[in-house]
PDB file of C-alpha atoms and ligand atoms in Angstrom:
ATOM      1  CA  MET A   1     -71.445 -15.106 -15.716  1.00 75.00           C
ATOM      2  CA  SER A   2     -68.336 -14.440 -13.211  1.00 86.00           C
ATOM      3  CA  ASP A   3     -65.532 -11.508 -13.658  1.00 89.00           C
ATOM      4  CA  PRO A   4     -62.731 -12.139 -10.846  1.00 83.00           C
ATOM      5  CA  HIS A   5     -60.868  -9.260 -12.444  1.00 89.00           C
ATOM      6  CA  VAL A   6     -63.222  -6.421 -11.899  1.00 92.00           C
ATOM      7  CA  CYS A   7     -62.087  -4.650  -9.306  1.00 92.00           C
ATOM      8  CA  ALA A   8     -58.828  -5.155 -11.590  1.00 91.00           C
ATOM      9  CA  ARG A   9     -59.861  -3.316 -14.266  1.00 92.00           C
ATOM     10  CA  CYS A  10     -61.305  -0.542 -11.954  1.00 92.00           C
ATOM     11  CA  ALA A  11     -58.197  -0.152 -10.683  1.00 91.00           C
ATOM     12  CA  GLN A  12     -56.887   0.279 -14.751  1.00 91.00           C
ATOM     13  CA  LYS A  13     -59.584   3.387 -15.014  1.00 88.00           C
ATOM     14  CA  GLY A  14     -59.099   4.745 -12.090  1.00 84.00           C
ATOM     15  CA  PRO A  15     -60.205   5.914  -9.107  1.00 89.00           C
ATOM     16  CA  THR A  16     -61.764   3.478  -7.140  1.00 91.00           C
ATOM     17  CA  CYS A  17     -62.754   2.162  -3.830  1.00 92.00           C
ATOM     18  CA  CYS A  18     -59.038   2.423  -2.569  1.00 94.00           C
ATOM     19  CA  GLN A  19     -58.811   6.051  -3.041  1.00 93.00           C
ATOM     20  CA  LEU A  20     -60.137   8.420  -0.577  1.00 92.00           C
ATOM     21  CA  ASP A  21     -60.332  12.069  -0.917  1.00 91.00           C
ATOM     22  CA  PRO A  22     -57.513  14.118   0.059  1.00 91.00           C
ATOM     23  CA  GLY A  23     -58.506  14.873   3.874  1.00 93.00           C
ATOM     24  CA  ASN A  24     -60.413  12.586   4.758  1.00 94.00           C
ATOM     25  CA  GLU A  25     -58.260   9.553   5.832  1.00 95.00           C
ATOM     26  CA  GLU A  26     -59.755  10.048   9.208  1.00 96.00           C
ATOM     27  CA  PHE A  27     -63.054   8.641   7.974  1.00 95.00           C
ATOM     28  CA  CYS A  28     -60.357   4.921   6.829  1.00 96.00           C
ATOM     29  CA  PHE A  29     -61.759   1.854   8.282  1.00 97.00           C
ATOM     30  CA  PRO A  30     -59.499   0.781  10.880  1.00 97.00           C
ATOM     31  CA  LEU A  31     -57.288  -2.863  11.036  1.00 98.00           C
ATOM     32  CA  SER A  32     -57.250  -5.230  13.600  1.00 98.00           C
ATOM     33  CA  GLU A  33     -53.820  -6.500  14.532  1.00 97.00           C
ATOM     34  CA  MET A  34     -54.240  -9.399  12.561  1.00 97.00           C
ATOM     35  CA  GLU A  35     -55.059  -8.009   9.958  1.00 98.00           C
ATOM     36  CA  ARG A  36     -51.989  -5.988  10.066  1.00 97.00           C
ATOM     37  CA  ASP A  37     -49.280  -8.749  10.990  1.00 97.00           C
ATOM     38  CA  ARG A  38     -51.028 -10.943   8.159  1.00 97.00           C
ATOM     39  CA  ILE A  39     -50.638  -7.574   5.472  1.00 97.00           C
ATOM     40  CA  LEU A  40     -46.836  -7.188   7.291  1.00 97.00           C
ATOM     41  CA  LYS A  41     -46.201 -11.669   6.687  1.00 96.00           C
ATOM     42  CA  GLU A  42     -46.885 -10.422   2.868  1.00 96.00           C
ATOM     43  CA  LEU A  43     -44.960  -7.250   2.948  1.00 94.00           C
ATOM     44  CA  ALA A  44     -42.012  -8.732   4.543  1.00 90.00           C
ATOM     45  CA  GLY A  45     -42.400  -6.496   7.542  1.00 84.00           C
ATOM     46  CA  ASP A  46     -42.191  -3.249   5.730  1.00 89.00           C
ATOM     47  CA  GLU A  47     -44.664  -0.681   7.833  1.00 90.00           C
ATOM     48  CA  GLY A  48     -45.618   1.490   5.512  1.00 93.00           C
ATOM     49  CA  ALA A  49     -48.489   0.410   4.981  1.00 96.00           C
ATOM     50  CA  PHE A  50     -50.261   1.490   7.607  1.00 97.00           C
ATOM     51  CA  ALA A  51     -50.774   4.735   9.775  1.00 97.00           C
ATOM     52  CA  GLN A  52     -52.173   5.547  13.091  1.00 97.00           C
ATOM     53  CA  GLN A  53     -55.234   7.770  13.421  1.00 97.00           C
ATOM     54  CA  ALA A  54     -56.660   9.620  15.551  1.00 98.00           C
ATOM     55  CA  ASN A  55     -60.224   8.086  16.515  1.00 98.00           C
ATOM     56  CA  THR A  56     -61.808  11.627  15.697  1.00 97.00           C
ATOM     57  CA  ASP A  57     -65.182  12.574  16.463  1.00 97.00           C
ATOM     58  CA  GLY A  58     -66.319  12.127  12.260  1.00 96.00           C
ATOM     59  CA  PHE A  59     -63.958   8.217  12.968  1.00 97.00           C
ATOM     60  CA  VAL A  60     -66.560   7.018  15.594  1.00 97.00           C
ATOM     61  CA  GLU A  61     -69.355   8.488  13.952  1.00 97.00           C
ATOM     62  CA  ASN A  62     -69.435   6.226  11.068  1.00 96.00           C
ATOM     63  CA  LEU A  63     -69.052   3.356  12.544  1.00 97.00           C
ATOM     64  CA  HIS A  64     -71.373   4.264  14.895  1.00 96.00           C
ATOM     65  CA  LYS A  65     -73.296   4.016  11.236  1.00 95.00           C
ATOM     66  CA  LEU A  66     -71.896   0.782   9.851  1.00 95.00           C
ATOM     67  CA  PHE A  67     -73.073  -0.666  13.323  1.00 95.00           C
ATOM     68  CA  PRO A  68     -76.900   0.291  14.221  1.00 94.00           C
ATOM     69  CA  GLY A  69     -77.662  -0.492  17.552  1.00 93.00           C
ATOM     70  CA  GLU A  70     -73.658  -1.087  18.307  1.00 95.00           C
ATOM     71  CA  GLN A  71     -72.722   2.650  19.560  1.00 96.00           C
ATOM     72  CA  GLN A  72     -71.423   2.213  23.428  1.00 97.00           C
ATOM     73  CA  ALA A  73     -69.092  -1.724  22.294  1.00 97.00           C
ATOM     74  CA  VAL A  74     -67.526   0.927  18.989  1.00 97.00           C
ATOM     75  CA  ASP A  75     -67.054   3.459  22.266  1.00 97.00           C
ATOM     76  CA  LYS A  76     -65.514   1.690  24.343  1.00 97.00           C
ATOM     77  CA  LEU A  77     -63.495  -0.028  21.411  1.00 97.00           C
ATOM     78  CA  PHE A  78     -62.292   3.093  19.952  1.00 98.00           C
ATOM     79  CA  PRO A  79     -62.101   5.868  22.698  1.00 97.00           C
ATOM     80  CA  GLY A  80     -62.051   9.379  21.621  1.00 93.00           C
ATOM     81  CA  THR A  81     -58.580   9.934  23.290  1.00 93.00           C
ATOM     82  CA  LYS A  82     -56.858   6.787  21.599  1.00 97.00           C
ATOM     83  CA  PHE A  83     -56.103   6.019  18.307  1.00 98.00           C
ATOM     84  CA  HIS A  84     -56.364   2.872  15.861  1.00 98.00           C
ATOM     85  CA  ILE A  85     -54.245   1.749  12.921  1.00 98.00           C
ATOM     86  CA  ARG A  86     -55.507   2.043   9.225  1.00 98.00           C
ATOM     87  CA  LEU A  87     -53.717   2.226   6.036  1.00 97.00           C
ATOM     88  CA  ALA A  88     -51.836   4.416   4.680  1.00 97.00           C
ATOM     89  CA  VAL A  89     -52.683   7.076   1.765  1.00 96.00           C
ATOM     90  CA  ASP A  90     -51.196   8.871  -0.952  1.00 95.00           C
ATOM     91  CA  GLU A  91     -50.777  12.467  -1.541  1.00 95.00           C
ATOM     92  CA  GLN A  92     -53.875  12.004  -3.891  1.00 94.00           C
ATOM     93  CA  GLY A  93     -55.302   9.578  -1.413  1.00 94.00           C
ATOM     94  CA  ARG A  94     -54.868   6.165  -2.675  1.00 95.00           C
ATOM     95  CA  CYS A  95     -53.757   3.213  -0.666  1.00 96.00           C
ATOM     96  CA  ARG A  96     -50.042   2.157  -0.619  1.00 96.00           C
ATOM     97  CA  LEU A  97     -51.052  -1.385  -1.344  1.00 97.00           C
ATOM     98  CA  LEU A  98     -52.554   0.301  -4.649  1.00 95.00           C
ATOM     99  CA  GLY A  99     -51.294  -1.102  -7.808  1.00 92.00           C
ATOM    100  CA  PRO A 100     -51.950  -0.237 -11.350  1.00 88.00           C
ATOM    101  CA  GLU A 101     -53.618  -3.521 -11.698  1.00 88.00           C
ATOM    102  CA  GLY A 102     -55.525  -2.872  -8.631  1.00 92.00           C
ATOM    103  CA  CYS A 103     -54.549  -4.607  -4.729  1.00 95.00           C
ATOM    104  CA  ARG A 104     -51.143  -5.636  -5.085  1.00 95.00           C
ATOM    105  CA  LEU A 105     -51.743  -8.103  -2.222  1.00 96.00           C
ATOM    106  CA  PRO A 106     -53.242 -11.810  -2.328  1.00 95.00           C
ATOM    107  CA  ARG A 107     -56.957 -11.678  -1.771  1.00 93.00           C
ATOM    108  CA  GLU A 108     -56.449 -14.004   1.635  1.00 95.00           C
ATOM    109  CA  ALA A 109     -54.237 -11.179   2.994  1.00 97.00           C
ATOM    110  CA  ARG A 110     -56.205  -7.600   2.500  1.00 97.00           C
ATOM    111  CA  PRO A 111     -58.372  -6.685   4.852  1.00 98.00           C
ATOM    112  CA  TYR A 112     -61.565  -7.668   6.106  1.00 97.00           C
ATOM    113  CA  TYR A 113     -63.459  -4.208   4.599  1.00 97.00           C
ATOM    114  CA  CYS A 114     -61.583  -4.618   1.299  1.00 96.00           C
ATOM    115  CA  ARG A 115     -62.886  -8.373   0.713  1.00 96.00           C
ATOM    116  CA  LEU A 116     -66.395  -7.167   1.581  1.00 96.00           C
ATOM    117  CA  PHE A 117     -66.872  -3.983   0.237  1.00 95.00           C
ATOM    118  CA  PRO A 118     -69.022  -2.719  -2.121  1.00 94.00           C
ATOM    119  CA  PHE A 119     -71.011  -5.505   0.467  1.00 95.00           C
ATOM    120  CA  TRP A 120     -72.233  -5.059   3.983  1.00 96.00           C
ATOM    121  CA  PHE A 121     -74.524  -6.359   6.489  1.00 95.00           C
ATOM    122  CA  ALA A 122     -77.426  -4.269   8.253  1.00 88.00           C
ATOM    123  CA  GLY A 123     -79.675  -6.122  10.937  1.00 85.00           C
ATOM    124  CA  GLY A 124     -79.129  -9.715   9.310  1.00 86.00           C
ATOM    125  CA  LYS A 125     -79.219  -8.297   5.910  1.00 91.00           C
ATOM    126  CA  LEU A 126     -76.912  -8.383   3.032  1.00 94.00           C
ATOM    127  CA  ASN A 127     -76.786  -4.170   1.717  1.00 93.00           C
ATOM    128  CA  VAL A 128     -74.846  -2.827  -0.806  1.00 93.00           C
ATOM    129  CA  PHE A 129     -73.051   1.056  -0.427  1.00 92.00           C
ATOM    130  CA  ALA A 130     -74.156   3.511  -2.537  1.00 88.00           C
ATOM    131  CA  ALA A 131     -70.368   4.116  -4.758  1.00 88.00           C
ATOM    132  CA  SER A 132     -70.302   5.882  -7.792  1.00 86.00           C
ATOM    133  CA  ARG A 133     -67.092   4.847  -8.428  1.00 87.00           C
ATOM    134  CA  CYS A 134     -67.005   0.667  -8.388  1.00 92.00           C
ATOM    135  CA  LEU A 135     -67.118  -0.239 -11.907  1.00 94.00           C
ATOM    136  CA  LEU A 136     -68.856  -3.585 -10.019  1.00 93.00           C
ATOM    137  CA  GLN A 137     -71.812  -1.546  -8.889  1.00 92.00           C
ATOM    138  CA  ARG A 138     -71.490   0.361 -12.516  1.00 91.00           C
ATOM    139  CA  GLU A 139     -71.877  -3.028 -14.608  1.00 92.00           C
ATOM    140  CA  ALA A 140     -74.063  -5.460 -12.838  1.00 93.00           C
ATOM    141  CA  ARG A 141     -76.509  -2.771 -10.851  1.00 88.00           C
ATOM    142  CA  THR A 142     -78.413  -4.944  -8.775  1.00 93.00           C
ATOM    143  CA  ARG A 143     -77.373  -7.079  -5.579  1.00 94.00           C
ATOM    144  CA  LEU A 144     -77.688 -10.134  -7.313  1.00 94.00           C
ATOM    145  CA  ARG A 145     -75.613  -9.357 -10.354  1.00 94.00           C
ATOM    146  CA  MET A 146     -73.420  -8.112  -8.633  1.00 95.00           C
ATOM    147  CA  LEU A 147     -72.416 -11.340  -6.100  1.00 95.00           C
ATOM    148  CA  ALA A 148     -72.670 -13.345  -9.434  1.00 94.00           C
ATOM    149  CA  LEU A 149     -70.451 -10.929 -11.314  1.00 93.00           C
ATOM    150  CA  VAL A 150     -67.594 -11.258  -8.192  1.00 93.00           C
ATOM    151  CA  GLY A 151     -68.416 -15.023  -7.754  1.00 92.00           C
ATOM    152  CA  GLU A 152     -69.460 -14.267  -4.177  1.00 94.00           C
ATOM    153  CA  SER A 153     -72.740 -15.512  -2.311  1.00 95.00           C
ATOM    154  CA  ASP A 154     -74.747 -14.308   0.913  1.00 94.00           C
ATOM    155  CA  LYS A 155     -73.257 -17.293   2.989  1.00 95.00           C
ATOM    156  CA  ARG A 156     -69.489 -16.513   1.918  1.00 95.00           C
ATOM    157  CA  LEU A 157     -70.301 -12.913   3.174  1.00 96.00           C
ATOM    158  CA  LYS A 158     -71.718 -13.272   6.402  1.00 95.00           C
ATOM    159  CA  GLU A 159     -68.849 -15.159   6.971  1.00 95.00           C
ATOM    160  CA  LEU A 160     -66.548 -12.820   6.045  1.00 96.00           C
ATOM    161  CA  TYR A 161     -68.722 -10.092   7.970  1.00 96.00           C
ATOM    162  CA  GLY A 162     -68.497 -12.196  10.943  1.00 95.00           C
ATOM    163  CA  ARG A 163     -64.897 -12.116  10.854  1.00 96.00           C
ATOM    164  CA  LEU A 164     -64.105  -8.635  10.197  1.00 97.00           C
ATOM    165  CA  ARG A 165     -66.376  -8.448  14.103  1.00 96.00           C
ATOM    166  CA  LEU A 166     -64.635 -10.624  15.838  1.00 96.00           C
ATOM    167  CA  ALA A 167     -61.142  -8.694  14.970  1.00 97.00           C
ATOM    168  CA  TRP A 168     -62.312  -5.659  15.169  1.00 97.00           C
ATOM    169  CA  GLY A 169     -63.638  -6.625  18.440  1.00 96.00           C
ATOM    170  CA  LEU A 170     -66.937  -7.312  18.250  1.00 96.00           C
ATOM    171  CA  ALA A 171     -69.378  -9.553  19.800  1.00 91.00           C
ATOM    172  CA  PRO A 172     -70.583 -12.251  17.044  1.00 87.00           C
ATOM    173  CA  ARG A 173     -73.955 -11.871  16.017  1.00 78.00           C
ATOM    174  CA  LYS A 174     -76.628 -14.196  16.161  1.00 67.00           C
ATOM    175  CA  GLY A 175     -76.192 -16.320  12.503  1.00 60.00           C
ATOM    176  CA  LEU A 176     -72.879 -15.434  12.043  1.00 55.00           C
ATOM    177  CA  PRO A 177     -69.666 -17.247  12.715  1.00 46.00           C
ATOM    178  CA  GLY A 178     -68.609 -17.636  16.579  1.00 39.00           C
ATOM    179  CA  ILE A 179     -65.215 -17.209  17.283  1.00 34.00           C
ATOM    180  CA  ASP A 180     -64.063 -20.927  16.926  1.00 31.00           C
ATOM    181  CA  LYS A 181     -64.927 -20.829  13.286  1.00 31.00           C
ATOM    182  CA  CYS A 182     -63.985 -17.424  12.569  1.00 29.00           C
ATOM    183  CA  HIS A 183     -60.277 -17.824  13.933  1.00 32.00           C
ATOM    184  CA  ARG A 184     -60.080 -20.042  10.551  1.00 34.00           C
ATOM    185  CA  LYS A 185     -58.164 -17.517   7.821  1.00 34.00           C
ATOM    186  CA  LYS A 186     -60.965 -15.519   6.028  1.00 35.00           C
ATOM    187  CA  SER A 187     -59.194 -12.976   3.495  1.00 36.00           C
TER     188      SER A 187
HETATM  189  S1  LIG B 201     -55.308  -3.278   1.086  1.00 56.84           S
HETATM  190 FE1  LIG B 201     -55.978  -2.799  -0.789  1.00 56.84          FE
HETATM  191  S2  LIG B 201     -57.983  -3.838  -0.999  1.00 56.84           S
HETATM  192 FE2  LIG B 201     -57.602  -2.719  -0.049  1.00 56.84          FE
HETATM  193  S3  LIG B 201     -57.743   0.060   0.204  1.00 56.84           S
HETATM  194 FE3  LIG B 201     -55.378  -1.112  -0.192  1.00 56.84          FE
HETATM  195  S4  LIG B 201     -55.256  -1.573  -2.446  1.00 56.84           S
HETATM  196 FE4  LIG B 201     -57.607  -1.245  -2.073  1.00 56.84          FE
END
């Protein structure tokens, strides 16, 4: 049985994956220009949902873990002397786009990372981030049940991950969508 509202139910209970522990803002994922523009369009140009963030050592190390074997590409994209754009959060670490019933953005306008979470690909395989706050994980427990509950498939998530890589500036990987395919709109 699927439940596309599981993330909204999670937000009603709180805290959700859309809330960082205050002080951990540097570890928030980066937003590509394309993702930022898509959100801006939804917000009628309101820039309050974004923050500029230095490429700290902790942030870059985190990306090294997300993209094993691609450290050089990550370092080139996020040099230690520069900044990137991330989602802004309030004093409690909640994303500024988080409402009482979950994300205020339509799914297609959400950042790729948000649309993938708690799923991720490493070595071409679908993995699940261990996240104790995630109601999806608590209710479904196994990867297959989680996919069924949110009505997702390995194939669709792989395409989404491919689009994230391209948006963030990482080269396409074997078995993932190429540039043409990835420039179709995903969430
Ligand atoms: S953009 Fe939406 S889904 Fe992503 S962290 Fe913010 S509230 Fe959550």
